[in-house]
Amino acid sequence: MEQNTKSTLILFQFSILLLASTAATSEAISLNPKYHVHIVNGFKSDILHSHCKSLDDDLGIRQTNPGQEYQWEFSINFWGTTLYYCSFWWNRGRHLNEVFTTKPEFIHYYCGDYNCIWKAQEEGIYAFNSESRTFEFMYKW
């Protein structure tokens, strides 16, 4: 009986240590990690206007000055259907597009390291490809 009690105590201590180490690295192994969407104003002198929302969250209308960014974070919903759209506009154009979708190829290429980075420039809207580490042209104004 004494050997069984010692084994149980050792197993309990090991479990506590394992839980403590898991808590310290919870972001790295989280089953529901946080994604970060960045909207970068790459214009030389114009203000970027944006209105981003999902079915559940309306993030409101934002104005971002040249060289600055607007960002938010979220976790994918229980059903795995999280989707964010943004309407972008400035004095020479307007565009509506998805800035986050749970499609595996989108997450792989455009949300590596849990960051989805969009940049508006005079020519159009670019997305950062985390595999090639470059901005790709996506949409014309």
Short mmCIF file of N, CA, C and O in Angstrom, two decimals:
data_model
loop_
_atom_site.label_atom_id
_atom_site.label_comp_id
_atom_site.label_asym_id
_atom_site.label_seq_id
_atom_site.Cartn_x
_atom_site.Cartn_y
_atom_site.Cartn_z
N MET A 1 0.82 -1.21 0.00
CA MET A 1 0.00 0.00 0.00
C MET A 1 0.85 1.26 0.00
O MET A 1 0.53 2.22 -0.68
N GLU A 2 1.96 1.23 0.75
CA GLU A 2 2.83 2.39 0.81
C GLU A 2 3.45 2.69 -0.56
O GLU A 2 3.57 3.84 -0.95
N GLN A 3 3.85 1.67 -1.31
CA GLN A 3 4.42 1.84 -2.66
C GLN A 3 3.40 2.47 -3.60
O GLN A 3 3.73 3.34 -4.39
N ASN A 4 2.15 2.06 -3.50
CA ASN A 4 1.08 2.61 -4.33
C ASN A 4 0.87 4.09 -4.02
O ASN A 4 0.66 4.90 -4.92
N THR A 5 0.95 4.49 -2.77
CA THR A 5 0.78 5.88 -2.37
C THR A 5 1.93 6.73 -2.90
O THR A 5 1.71 7.84 -3.39
N LYS A 6 3.16 6.21 -2.84
CA LYS A 6 4.31 6.95 -3.37
C LYS A 6 4.18 7.13 -4.88
O LYS A 6 4.46 8.20 -5.41
N SER A 7 3.76 6.09 -5.57
CA SER A 7 3.59 6.18 -7.02
C SER A 7 2.53 7.21 -7.39
O SER A 7 2.69 7.99 -8.32
N THR A 8 1.45 7.22 -6.63
CA THR A 8 0.37 8.19 -6.87
C THR A 8 0.87 9.61 -6.63
O THR A 8 0.58 10.52 -7.40
N LEU A 9 1.65 9.80 -5.56
CA LEU A 9 2.18 11.12 -5.23
C LEU A 9 3.14 11.60 -6.33
O LEU A 9 3.08 12.75 -6.75
N ILE A 10 4.00 10.72 -6.80
CA ILE A 10 4.94 11.08 -7.87
C ILE A 10 4.18 11.43 -9.14
O ILE A 10 4.49 12.41 -9.81
N LEU A 11 3.17 10.65 -9.49
CA LEU A 11 2.36 10.92 -10.67
C LEU A 11 1.65 12.26 -10.55
O LEU A 11 1.58 13.04 -11.49
N PHE A 12 1.14 12.56 -9.35
CA PHE A 12 0.45 13.83 -9.10
C PHE A 12 1.43 14.99 -9.28
O PHE A 12 1.11 15.99 -9.93
N GLN A 13 2.64 14.89 -8.71
CA GLN A 13 3.64 15.95 -8.83
C GLN A 13 4.04 16.15 -10.30
O GLN A 13 4.19 17.28 -10.75
N PHE A 14 4.21 15.07 -11.01
CA PHE A 14 4.55 15.16 -12.43
C PHE A 14 3.44 15.87 -13.20
O PHE A 14 3.71 16.71 -14.06
N SER A 15 2.20 15.56 -12.87
CA SER A 15 1.06 16.19 -13.54
C SER A 15 1.04 17.69 -13.29
O SER A 15 0.77 18.48 -14.21
N ILE A 16 1.32 18.09 -12.06
CA ILE A 16 1.36 19.53 -11.73
C ILE A 16 2.46 20.23 -12.53
O ILE A 16 2.26 21.30 -13.09
N LEU A 17 3.64 19.62 -12.59
CA LEU A 17 4.74 20.20 -13.37
C LEU A 17 4.39 20.30 -14.84
O LEU A 17 4.67 21.30 -15.50
N LEU A 18 3.75 19.29 -15.37
CA LEU A 18 3.35 19.30 -16.77
C LEU A 18 2.33 20.40 -17.04
O LEU A 18 2.44 21.13 -18.03
N LEU A 19 1.36 20.55 -16.17
CA LEU A 19 0.36 21.62 -16.33
C LEU A 19 1.00 22.99 -16.24
O LEU A 19 0.66 23.90 -17.00
N ALA A 20 1.94 23.17 -15.32
CA ALA A 20 2.61 24.46 -15.17
C ALA A 20 3.42 24.81 -16.42
O ALA A 20 3.39 25.94 -16.90
N SER A 21 4.12 23.84 -16.97
CA SER A 21 4.90 24.12 -18.18
C SER A 21 4.00 24.36 -19.38
O SER A 21 4.31 25.17 -20.24
N THR A 22 2.86 23.68 -19.43
CA THR A 22 1.91 23.90 -20.51
C THR A 22 1.31 25.29 -20.43
O THR A 22 1.16 25.98 -21.43
N ALA A 23 0.99 25.76 -19.23
CA ALA A 23 0.42 27.10 -19.05
C ALA A 23 1.40 28.17 -19.51
O ALA A 23 1.01 29.17 -20.09
N ALA A 24 2.69 27.94 -19.28
CA ALA A 24 3.71 28.93 -19.66
C ALA A 24 3.82 29.04 -21.17
O ALA A 24 4.23 30.08 -21.70
N THR A 25 3.46 28.00 -21.90
CA THR A 25 3.58 28.03 -23.36
C THR A 25 2.22 27.86 -24.03
O THR A 25 2.12 27.36 -25.12
N SER A 26 1.16 28.30 -23.37
CA SER A 26 -0.19 28.06 -23.88
C SER A 26 -0.44 28.68 -25.24
O SER A 26 -1.16 28.13 -26.05
N GLU A 27 0.16 29.85 -25.54
CA GLU A 27 -0.05 30.47 -26.85
C GLU A 27 0.52 29.58 -27.96
O GLU A 27 -0.06 29.46 -29.02
N ALA A 28 1.64 28.95 -27.68
CA ALA A 28 2.30 28.14 -28.70
C ALA A 28 1.53 26.85 -29.01
O ALA A 28 1.57 26.36 -30.11
N ILE A 29 0.81 26.30 -28.02
CA ILE A 29 0.13 25.03 -28.25
C ILE A 29 -1.38 25.16 -28.11
O ILE A 29 -2.07 24.17 -27.99
N SER A 30 -1.87 26.35 -28.12
CA SER A 30 -3.30 26.58 -27.94
C SER A 30 -4.12 25.90 -29.02
O SER A 30 -3.75 25.91 -30.19
N LEU A 31 -5.23 25.32 -28.61
CA LEU A 31 -6.14 24.72 -29.58
C LEU A 31 -6.95 25.78 -30.31
O LEU A 31 -7.52 25.51 -31.35
N ASN A 32 -7.01 26.98 -29.75
CA ASN A 32 -7.75 28.07 -30.36
C ASN A 32 -6.89 29.34 -30.31
O ASN A 32 -7.16 30.25 -29.54
N PRO A 33 -5.84 29.42 -31.14
CA PRO A 33 -4.91 30.55 -31.07
C PRO A 33 -5.57 31.85 -31.53
O PRO A 33 -6.58 31.84 -32.21
N LYS A 34 -4.95 32.95 -31.15
CA LYS A 34 -5.42 34.26 -31.58
C LYS A 34 -4.76 34.63 -32.91
O LYS A 34 -3.57 34.46 -33.09
N TYR A 35 -5.58 35.11 -33.83
CA TYR A 35 -5.10 35.63 -35.10
C TYR A 35 -5.10 37.15 -35.01
O TYR A 35 -5.92 37.74 -34.31
N HIS A 36 -4.17 37.79 -35.72
CA HIS A 36 -4.05 39.23 -35.73
C HIS A 36 -4.18 39.70 -37.18
O HIS A 36 -3.44 39.22 -38.05
N VAL A 37 -5.10 40.61 -37.43
CA VAL A 37 -5.25 41.20 -38.76
C VAL A 37 -4.68 42.61 -38.69
O VAL A 37 -5.02 43.38 -37.79
N HIS A 38 -3.80 42.93 -39.63
CA HIS A 38 -3.16 44.24 -39.72
C HIS A 38 -3.61 44.89 -41.02
O HIS A 38 -3.49 44.29 -42.09
N ILE A 39 -4.10 46.11 -40.94
CA ILE A 39 -4.47 46.90 -42.10
C ILE A 39 -3.47 48.07 -42.16
O ILE A 39 -3.50 48.95 -41.31
N VAL A 40 -2.59 48.03 -43.14
CA VAL A 40 -1.49 49.00 -43.24
C VAL A 40 -1.82 50.03 -44.32
O VAL A 40 -2.21 49.67 -45.43
N ASN A 41 -1.65 51.30 -43.99
CA ASN A 41 -1.80 52.37 -44.97
C ASN A 41 -0.44 52.59 -45.63
O ASN A 41 0.47 53.15 -45.02
N GLY A 42 -0.31 52.14 -46.87
CA GLY A 42 0.92 52.30 -47.63
C GLY A 42 0.88 53.47 -48.58
O GLY A 42 1.76 53.60 -49.44
N PHE A 43 -0.12 54.34 -48.44
CA PHE A 43 -0.22 55.52 -49.30
C PHE A 43 0.89 56.52 -48.96
O PHE A 43 1.34 56.59 -47.82
N LYS A 44 1.26 57.31 -49.95
CA LYS A 44 2.29 58.33 -49.72
C LYS A 44 1.75 59.48 -48.88
O LYS A 44 2.44 59.98 -47.99
N SER A 45 0.49 59.89 -49.14
CA SER A 45 -0.01 61.05 -48.40
C SER A 45 -1.51 60.99 -48.09
O SER A 45 -2.02 61.91 -47.47
N ASP A 46 -2.21 59.95 -48.50
CA ASP A 46 -3.66 59.90 -48.31
C ASP A 46 -4.07 59.06 -47.09
O ASP A 46 -3.39 58.10 -46.73
N ILE A 47 -5.19 59.42 -46.52
CA ILE A 47 -5.77 58.66 -45.42
C ILE A 47 -6.50 57.44 -45.98
O ILE A 47 -7.20 57.55 -46.99
N LEU A 48 -6.33 56.30 -45.35
CA LEU A 48 -7.07 55.09 -45.71
C LEU A 48 -8.26 54.97 -44.78
O LEU A 48 -8.12 55.05 -43.57
N HIS A 49 -9.43 54.79 -45.36
CA HIS A 49 -10.65 54.57 -44.60
C HIS A 49 -10.98 53.08 -44.70
O HIS A 49 -10.85 52.48 -45.77
N SER A 50 -11.41 52.49 -43.60
CA SER A 50 -11.78 51.07 -43.64
C SER A 50 -12.94 50.82 -42.68
O SER A 50 -13.09 51.51 -41.67
N HIS A 51 -13.72 49.83 -43.03
CA HIS A 51 -14.83 49.38 -42.19
C HIS A 51 -14.79 47.86 -42.22
O HIS A 51 -15.08 47.24 -43.24
N CYS A 52 -14.39 47.26 -41.10
CA CYS A 52 -14.20 45.81 -41.03
C CYS A 52 -15.24 45.20 -40.11
O CYS A 52 -15.61 45.78 -39.08
N LYS A 53 -15.71 43.99 -40.50
CA LYS A 53 -16.69 43.32 -39.66
C LYS A 53 -16.79 41.84 -40.02
O LYS A 53 -16.35 41.41 -41.08
N SER A 54 -17.36 41.10 -39.08
CA SER A 54 -17.72 39.70 -39.29
C SER A 54 -19.22 39.61 -39.06
O SER A 54 -19.88 40.64 -38.86
N LEU A 55 -19.77 38.42 -39.05
CA LEU A 55 -21.19 38.29 -38.74
C LEU A 55 -21.48 38.69 -37.30
O LEU A 55 -22.57 39.15 -36.98
N ASP A 56 -20.49 38.53 -36.42
CA ASP A 56 -20.69 38.80 -34.99
C ASP A 56 -20.15 40.13 -34.52
O ASP A 56 -20.61 40.67 -33.52
N ASP A 57 -19.13 40.65 -35.18
CA ASP A 57 -18.44 41.85 -34.70
C ASP A 57 -18.36 42.90 -35.79
O ASP A 57 -17.89 42.63 -36.89
N ASP A 58 -18.80 44.11 -35.48
CA ASP A 58 -18.62 45.26 -36.36
C ASP A 58 -17.55 46.13 -35.71
O ASP A 58 -17.76 46.67 -34.62
N LEU A 59 -16.40 46.25 -36.35
CA LEU A 59 -15.28 46.97 -35.76
C LEU A 59 -15.32 48.46 -36.03
O LEU A 59 -14.43 49.19 -35.60
N GLY A 60 -16.33 48.92 -36.74
CA GLY A 60 -16.50 50.34 -36.98
C GLY A 60 -15.65 50.88 -38.10
O GLY A 60 -14.82 50.18 -38.67
N ILE A 61 -15.87 52.14 -38.42
CA ILE A 61 -15.12 52.82 -39.47
C ILE A 61 -13.85 53.39 -38.87
O ILE A 61 -13.89 54.02 -37.81
N ARG A 62 -12.74 53.15 -39.55
CA ARG A 62 -11.42 53.61 -39.07
C ARG A 62 -10.77 54.49 -40.12
O ARG A 62 -10.97 54.29 -41.32
N GLN A 63 -9.98 55.42 -39.66
CA GLN A 63 -9.14 56.24 -40.54
C GLN A 63 -7.70 55.99 -40.12
O GLN A 63 -7.35 56.15 -38.95
N THR A 64 -6.87 55.60 -41.09
CA THR A 64 -5.48 55.28 -40.80
C THR A 64 -4.59 56.21 -41.63
O THR A 64 -4.74 56.30 -42.84
N ASN A 65 -3.69 56.88 -40.96
CA ASN A 65 -2.78 57.82 -41.63
C ASN A 65 -1.69 57.06 -42.39
O ASN A 65 -1.39 55.91 -42.08
N PRO A 66 -1.07 57.72 -43.38
CA PRO A 66 0.00 57.08 -44.14
C PRO A 66 1.11 56.54 -43.22
O PRO A 66 1.50 57.20 -42.25
N GLY A 67 1.54 55.31 -43.52
CA GLY A 67 2.61 54.69 -42.74
C GLY A 67 2.16 54.06 -41.43
O GLY A 67 2.96 53.46 -40.73
N GLN A 68 0.89 54.18 -41.09
CA GLN A 68 0.39 53.59 -39.85
C GLN A 68 -0.48 52.39 -40.16
O GLN A 68 -0.79 52.11 -41.31
N GLU A 69 -0.87 51.67 -39.11
CA GLU A 69 -1.72 50.50 -39.29
C GLU A 69 -2.79 50.44 -38.23
O GLU A 69 -2.68 51.05 -37.17
N TYR A 70 -3.83 49.71 -38.56
CA TYR A 70 -4.92 49.40 -37.66
C TYR A 70 -4.92 47.89 -37.51
O TYR A 70 -4.74 47.17 -38.49
N GLN A 71 -5.09 47.37 -36.30
CA GLN A 71 -5.09 45.92 -36.13
C GLN A 71 -6.07 45.48 -35.05
O GLN A 71 -6.46 46.26 -34.20
N TRP A 72 -6.47 44.22 -35.14
CA TRP A 72 -7.29 43.61 -34.12
C TRP A 72 -6.95 42.13 -34.05
O TRP A 72 -6.28 41.59 -34.92
N GLU A 73 -7.41 41.49 -32.98
CA GLU A 73 -7.15 40.07 -32.80
C GLU A 73 -8.44 39.34 -32.45
O GLU A 73 -9.39 39.94 -31.95
N PHE A 74 -8.46 38.05 -32.72
CA PHE A 74 -9.64 37.23 -32.48
C PHE A 74 -9.22 35.78 -32.53
O PHE A 74 -8.12 35.43 -32.97
N SER A 75 -10.10 34.91 -32.09
CA SER A 75 -9.92 33.47 -32.23
C SER A 75 -11.01 32.94 -33.14
O SER A 75 -12.10 33.50 -33.21
N ILE A 76 -10.71 31.86 -33.84
CA ILE A 76 -11.69 31.25 -34.73
C ILE A 76 -12.84 30.69 -33.89
O ILE A 76 -12.60 30.10 -32.83
N ASN A 77 -14.07 30.87 -34.36
CA ASN A 77 -15.23 30.41 -33.60
C ASN A 77 -15.29 28.88 -33.52
O ASN A 77 -14.57 28.17 -34.22
N PHE A 78 -16.14 28.38 -32.67
CA PHE A 78 -16.28 26.95 -32.41
C PHE A 78 -16.54 26.15 -33.68
O PHE A 78 -16.05 25.04 -33.85
N TRP A 79 -17.30 26.72 -34.62
CA TRP A 79 -17.67 26.02 -35.85
C TRP A 79 -16.60 26.11 -36.93
O TRP A 79 -16.71 25.48 -37.97
N GLY A 80 -15.57 26.93 -36.71
CA GLY A 80 -14.51 27.07 -37.70
C GLY A 80 -14.94 27.85 -38.93
O GLY A 80 -14.43 27.62 -40.03
N THR A 81 -15.87 28.78 -38.76
CA THR A 81 -16.42 29.53 -39.89
C THR A 81 -16.13 31.02 -39.83
O THR A 81 -16.76 31.81 -40.53
N THR A 82 -15.19 31.44 -38.99
CA THR A 82 -14.91 32.86 -38.84
C THR A 82 -14.52 33.49 -40.17
O THR A 82 -13.72 32.93 -40.92
N LEU A 83 -15.09 34.64 -40.45
CA LEU A 83 -14.85 35.34 -41.71
C LEU A 83 -14.94 36.84 -41.43
O LEU A 83 -15.90 37.31 -40.82
N TYR A 84 -13.93 37.59 -41.83
CA TYR A 84 -13.94 39.05 -41.71
C TYR A 84 -13.85 39.66 -43.10
O TYR A 84 -13.08 39.20 -43.94
N TYR A 85 -14.64 40.69 -43.31
CA TYR A 85 -14.61 41.49 -44.54
C TYR A 85 -14.23 42.91 -44.17
O TYR A 85 -14.56 43.39 -43.09
N CYS A 86 -13.55 43.58 -45.09
CA CYS A 86 -13.28 45.01 -44.91
C CYS A 86 -13.63 45.74 -46.19
O CYS A 86 -13.36 45.26 -47.29
N SER A 87 -14.23 46.88 -46.02
CA SER A 87 -14.44 47.80 -47.12
C SER A 87 -13.36 48.87 -46.97
O SER A 87 -13.21 49.46 -45.90
N PHE A 88 -12.57 49.07 -48.03
CA PHE A 88 -11.50 50.07 -48.03
C PHE A 88 -11.87 51.17 -49.01
O PHE A 88 -12.39 50.90 -50.08
N TRP A 89 -11.55 52.41 -48.66
CA TRP A 89 -11.73 53.49 -49.61
C TRP A 89 -10.78 54.64 -49.32
O TRP A 89 -10.28 54.79 -48.22
N TRP A 90 -10.55 55.41 -50.37
CA TRP A 90 -9.74 56.63 -50.29
C TRP A 90 -10.21 57.54 -51.40
O TRP A 90 -11.21 57.23 -52.06
N ASN A 91 -9.54 58.65 -51.64
CA ASN A 91 -10.07 59.63 -52.59
C ASN A 91 -10.04 59.17 -54.05
O ASN A 91 -10.60 59.82 -54.90
N ARG A 92 -9.41 58.01 -54.36
CA ARG A 92 -9.36 57.55 -55.74
C ARG A 92 -9.91 56.14 -55.94
O ARG A 92 -9.72 55.54 -56.98
N GLY A 93 -10.60 55.59 -54.94
CA GLY A 93 -11.14 54.26 -55.15
C GLY A 93 -11.76 53.65 -53.91
O GLY A 93 -11.68 54.19 -52.81
N ARG A 94 -12.41 52.50 -54.15
CA ARG A 94 -13.10 51.78 -53.09
C ARG A 94 -13.02 50.30 -53.42
O ARG A 94 -13.05 49.90 -54.57
N HIS A 95 -12.92 49.46 -52.38
CA HIS A 95 -12.90 48.02 -52.60
C HIS A 95 -13.39 47.29 -51.35
O HIS A 95 -13.15 47.72 -50.23
N LEU A 96 -14.11 46.16 -51.56
CA LEU A 96 -14.58 45.29 -50.48
C LEU A 96 -13.93 43.93 -50.67
O LEU A 96 -13.98 43.39 -51.78
N ASN A 97 -13.31 43.38 -49.64
CA ASN A 97 -12.74 42.04 -49.78
C ASN A 97 -12.63 41.33 -48.42
O ASN A 97 -12.71 41.96 -47.37
N GLU A 98 -12.45 40.02 -48.51
CA GLU A 98 -12.21 39.21 -47.32
C GLU A 98 -10.81 39.52 -46.82
O GLU A 98 -9.87 39.57 -47.60
N VAL A 99 -10.66 39.70 -45.52
CA VAL A 99 -9.32 39.86 -44.95
C VAL A 99 -8.97 38.68 -44.04
O VAL A 99 -7.84 38.55 -43.60
N PHE A 100 -9.95 37.83 -43.76
CA PHE A 100 -9.68 36.59 -43.04
C PHE A 100 -10.76 35.57 -43.37
O PHE A 100 -11.95 35.88 -43.32
N THR A 101 -10.33 34.35 -43.69
CA THR A 101 -11.23 33.23 -43.88
C THR A 101 -10.52 31.99 -43.36
O THR A 101 -9.29 31.96 -43.32
N THR A 102 -11.27 30.99 -42.95
CA THR A 102 -10.66 29.78 -42.39
C THR A 102 -10.25 28.77 -43.45
O THR A 102 -9.86 27.66 -43.11
N LYS A 103 -10.31 29.13 -44.72
CA LYS A 103 -9.85 28.23 -45.77
C LYS A 103 -8.37 27.91 -45.51
O LYS A 103 -7.56 28.82 -45.34
N PRO A 104 -8.01 26.61 -45.48
CA PRO A 104 -6.64 26.23 -45.13
C PRO A 104 -5.56 26.89 -45.98
O PRO A 104 -4.53 27.32 -45.46
N GLU A 105 -5.81 27.03 -47.29
CA GLU A 105 -4.79 27.65 -48.14
C GLU A 105 -4.62 29.13 -47.82
O GLU A 105 -3.52 29.68 -47.89
N PHE A 106 -5.70 29.81 -47.43
CA PHE A 106 -5.61 31.22 -47.05
C PHE A 106 -4.78 31.35 -45.77
O PHE A 106 -3.86 32.17 -45.69
N ILE A 107 -5.10 30.54 -44.77
CA ILE A 107 -4.36 30.61 -43.51
C ILE A 107 -2.88 30.28 -43.74
O ILE A 107 -2.01 30.96 -43.21
N HIS A 108 -2.61 29.28 -44.54
CA HIS A 108 -1.21 28.88 -44.79
C HIS A 108 -0.41 30.00 -45.43
O HIS A 108 0.69 30.33 -44.99
N TYR A 109 -0.94 30.60 -46.50
CA TYR A 109 -0.18 31.60 -47.24
C TYR A 109 -0.26 33.01 -46.66
O TYR A 109 0.71 33.76 -46.72
N TYR A 110 -1.42 33.39 -46.13
CA TYR A 110 -1.61 34.79 -45.76
C TYR A 110 -1.77 35.05 -44.27
O TYR A 110 -1.93 36.20 -43.88
N CYS A 111 -1.71 34.03 -43.45
CA CYS A 111 -1.81 34.24 -42.00
C CYS A 111 -0.76 33.42 -41.25
O CYS A 111 -1.00 32.92 -40.17
N GLY A 112 0.41 33.30 -41.84
CA GLY A 112 1.50 32.61 -41.17
C GLY A 112 1.85 33.31 -39.87
O GLY A 112 1.70 34.53 -39.76
N ASP A 113 2.27 32.56 -38.90
CA ASP A 113 2.57 33.10 -37.57
C ASP A 113 1.36 33.83 -36.98
O ASP A 113 1.51 34.75 -36.18
N TYR A 114 0.18 33.46 -37.43
CA TYR A 114 -1.10 34.01 -36.94
C TYR A 114 -1.27 35.49 -37.21
O TYR A 114 -2.02 36.17 -36.55
N ASN A 115 -0.56 36.01 -38.21
CA ASN A 115 -0.69 37.41 -38.62
C ASN A 115 -1.13 37.48 -40.08
O ASN A 115 -0.50 36.89 -40.95
N CYS A 116 -2.21 38.22 -40.32
CA CYS A 116 -2.72 38.45 -41.68
C CYS A 116 -2.50 39.94 -41.96
O CYS A 116 -3.12 40.77 -41.30
N ILE A 117 -1.60 40.25 -42.88
CA ILE A 117 -1.21 41.64 -43.10
C ILE A 117 -1.67 42.10 -44.48
O ILE A 117 -1.31 41.52 -45.49
N TRP A 118 -2.46 43.18 -44.47
CA TRP A 118 -2.97 43.78 -45.71
C TRP A 118 -2.40 45.18 -45.83
O TRP A 118 -2.31 45.90 -44.84
N LYS A 119 -2.05 45.55 -47.04
CA LYS A 119 -1.48 46.88 -47.27
C LYS A 119 -2.18 47.54 -48.45
O LYS A 119 -2.26 46.97 -49.53
N ALA A 120 -2.70 48.74 -48.21
CA ALA A 120 -3.33 49.52 -49.28
C ALA A 120 -2.29 50.48 -49.85
O ALA A 120 -1.60 51.17 -49.10
N GLN A 121 -2.18 50.49 -51.16
CA GLN A 121 -1.28 51.40 -51.86
C GLN A 121 -2.02 52.01 -53.04
O GLN A 121 -3.15 51.61 -53.33
N GLU A 122 -1.39 52.94 -53.70
CA GLU A 122 -2.03 53.66 -54.79
C GLU A 122 -2.53 52.72 -55.89
O GLU A 122 -3.56 52.95 -56.50
N GLU A 123 -1.81 51.63 -56.16
CA GLU A 123 -2.17 50.70 -57.25
C GLU A 123 -3.32 49.76 -56.85
O GLU A 123 -4.03 49.27 -57.70
N GLY A 124 -3.42 49.45 -55.56
CA GLY A 124 -4.42 48.51 -55.10
C GLY A 124 -4.10 47.96 -53.72
O GLY A 124 -3.35 48.57 -52.97
N ILE A 125 -4.63 46.78 -53.45
CA ILE A 125 -4.50 46.18 -52.12
C ILE A 125 -3.62 44.93 -52.23
O ILE A 125 -3.81 44.09 -53.10
N TYR A 126 -2.68 44.82 -51.29
CA TYR A 126 -1.72 43.72 -51.26
C TYR A 126 -1.91 42.91 -49.98
O TYR A 126 -2.33 43.44 -48.95
N ALA A 127 -1.57 41.62 -50.05
CA ALA A 127 -1.57 40.75 -48.87
C ALA A 127 -0.16 40.20 -48.69
O ALA A 127 0.52 39.88 -49.68
N PHE A 128 0.28 40.08 -47.46
CA PHE A 128 1.61 39.55 -47.18
C PHE A 128 1.57 38.03 -47.26
O PHE A 128 0.79 37.38 -46.56
N ASN A 129 2.39 37.45 -48.12
CA ASN A 129 2.50 36.01 -48.27
C ASN A 129 3.58 35.53 -47.30
O ASN A 129 4.76 35.84 -47.47
N SER A 130 3.17 34.78 -46.28
CA SER A 130 4.11 34.38 -45.24
C SER A 130 5.10 33.32 -45.72
O SER A 130 6.13 33.14 -45.11
N GLU A 131 4.79 32.65 -46.83
CA GLU A 131 5.72 31.65 -47.35
C GLU A 131 6.83 32.31 -48.17
O GLU A 131 8.00 32.01 -47.98
N SER A 132 6.48 33.24 -49.05
CA SER A 132 7.49 33.91 -49.88
C SER A 132 8.07 35.14 -49.18
O SER A 132 9.06 35.71 -49.64
N ARG A 133 7.43 35.57 -48.07
CA ARG A 133 7.85 36.74 -47.29
C ARG A 133 7.81 38.03 -48.12
O ARG A 133 8.62 38.92 -47.96
N THR A 134 6.80 38.13 -49.02
CA THR A 134 6.63 39.32 -49.84
C THR A 134 5.15 39.69 -49.88
O THR A 134 4.28 38.86 -49.63
N PHE A 135 4.89 40.95 -50.24
CA PHE A 135 3.52 41.38 -50.46
C PHE A 135 3.11 41.01 -51.88
O PHE A 135 3.85 41.25 -52.83
N GLU A 136 1.91 40.43 -52.02
CA GLU A 136 1.37 40.05 -53.32
C GLU A 136 0.20 40.97 -53.67
O GLU A 136 -0.66 41.22 -52.84
N PHE A 137 0.18 41.42 -54.92
CA PHE A 137 -0.94 42.23 -55.39
C PHE A 137 -2.20 41.36 -55.42
O PHE A 137 -2.20 40.28 -55.98
N MET A 138 -3.27 41.84 -54.81
CA MET A 138 -4.51 41.07 -54.73
C MET A 138 -5.68 41.73 -55.46
O MET A 138 -6.40 41.08 -56.17
N TYR A 139 -5.89 43.03 -55.24
CA TYR A 139 -7.09 43.70 -55.76
C TYR A 139 -6.73 45.08 -56.29
O TYR A 139 -6.00 45.83 -55.66
N LYS A 140 -7.31 45.39 -57.43
CA LYS A 140 -7.18 46.74 -58.01
C LYS A 140 -8.31 47.60 -57.47
O LYS A 140 -9.41 47.12 -57.23
N TRP A 141 -8.06 48.89 -57.31
CA TRP A 141 -9.11 49.79 -56.84
C TRP A 141 -10.22 49.87 -57.85
O TRP A 141 -10.08 49.84 -59.01
#
